[in-house]
XYZ file of C-alpha atoms in Angstrom:
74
model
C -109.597 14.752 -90.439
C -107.711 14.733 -87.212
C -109.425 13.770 -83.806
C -109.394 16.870 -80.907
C -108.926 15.876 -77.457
C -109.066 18.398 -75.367
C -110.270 18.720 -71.899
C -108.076 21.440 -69.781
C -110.240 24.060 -71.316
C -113.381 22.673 -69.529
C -112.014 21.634 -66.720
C -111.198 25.551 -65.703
C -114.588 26.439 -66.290
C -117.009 25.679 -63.279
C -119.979 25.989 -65.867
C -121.183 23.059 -67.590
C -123.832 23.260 -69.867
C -123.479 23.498 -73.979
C -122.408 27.582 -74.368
C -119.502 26.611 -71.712
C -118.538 23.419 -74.142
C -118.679 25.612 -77.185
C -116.845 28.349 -76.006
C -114.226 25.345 -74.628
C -114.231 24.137 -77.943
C -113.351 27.529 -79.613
C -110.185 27.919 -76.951
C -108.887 24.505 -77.724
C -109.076 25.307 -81.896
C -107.751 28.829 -81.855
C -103.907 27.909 -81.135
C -104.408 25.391 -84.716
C -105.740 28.101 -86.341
C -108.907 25.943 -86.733
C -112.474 27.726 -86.543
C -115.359 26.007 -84.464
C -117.058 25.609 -88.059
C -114.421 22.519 -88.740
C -115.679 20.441 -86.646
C -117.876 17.663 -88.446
C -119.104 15.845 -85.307
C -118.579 15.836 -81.544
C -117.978 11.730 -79.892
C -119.202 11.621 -76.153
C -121.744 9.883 -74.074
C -125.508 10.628 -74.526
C -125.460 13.172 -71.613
C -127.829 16.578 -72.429
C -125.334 18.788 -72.324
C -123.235 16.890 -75.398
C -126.324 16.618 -77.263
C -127.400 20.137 -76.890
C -123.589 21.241 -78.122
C -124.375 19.185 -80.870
C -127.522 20.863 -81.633
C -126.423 24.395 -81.304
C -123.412 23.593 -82.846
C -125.346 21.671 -85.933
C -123.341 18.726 -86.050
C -123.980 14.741 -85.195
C -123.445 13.788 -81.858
C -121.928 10.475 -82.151
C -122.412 8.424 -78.888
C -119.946 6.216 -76.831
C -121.004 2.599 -78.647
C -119.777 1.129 -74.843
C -122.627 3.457 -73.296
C -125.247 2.369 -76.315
C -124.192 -1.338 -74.894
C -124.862 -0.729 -71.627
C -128.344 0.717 -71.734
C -129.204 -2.080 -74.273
C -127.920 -4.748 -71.485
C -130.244 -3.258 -68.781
């Protein structure tokens, strides 16, 4: 298992919502000949749009554990 960072692919599309992130997603994995199926889990705040890419996508979102410690603190 290999962590993905990748963030060029949604940065040069103005849409933002989960179909945008998937399709961002399948751009970043196609030059490591890697299909969007290989992808156990996606790490990222608890905004909608991760946790709906997550959904579609059927995998665990995995939340920012700094973000989990800030809503607990307020």
């Amino acid at each position: 298992m290999a962590p993905l960072l990748g963030k060029e692919a949604c940065v040069s599309n103005p849409h933002h919502d989960a179909d945008a992130h998937i399709a961002s997603l399948k751009t970043i994995l196609k030059p490591v000949k890697r299909h969007i199926e290989c992808v156990r889990f996606l790490v990222g705040d608890n905004c909608s749009v991760n946790g709906s890419t997550a959904t579609k996508l059927g995998i665990p979102l995995v939340g920012r554990a700094s973000h989990r410690l800030n809503l607990a603190m307020n």
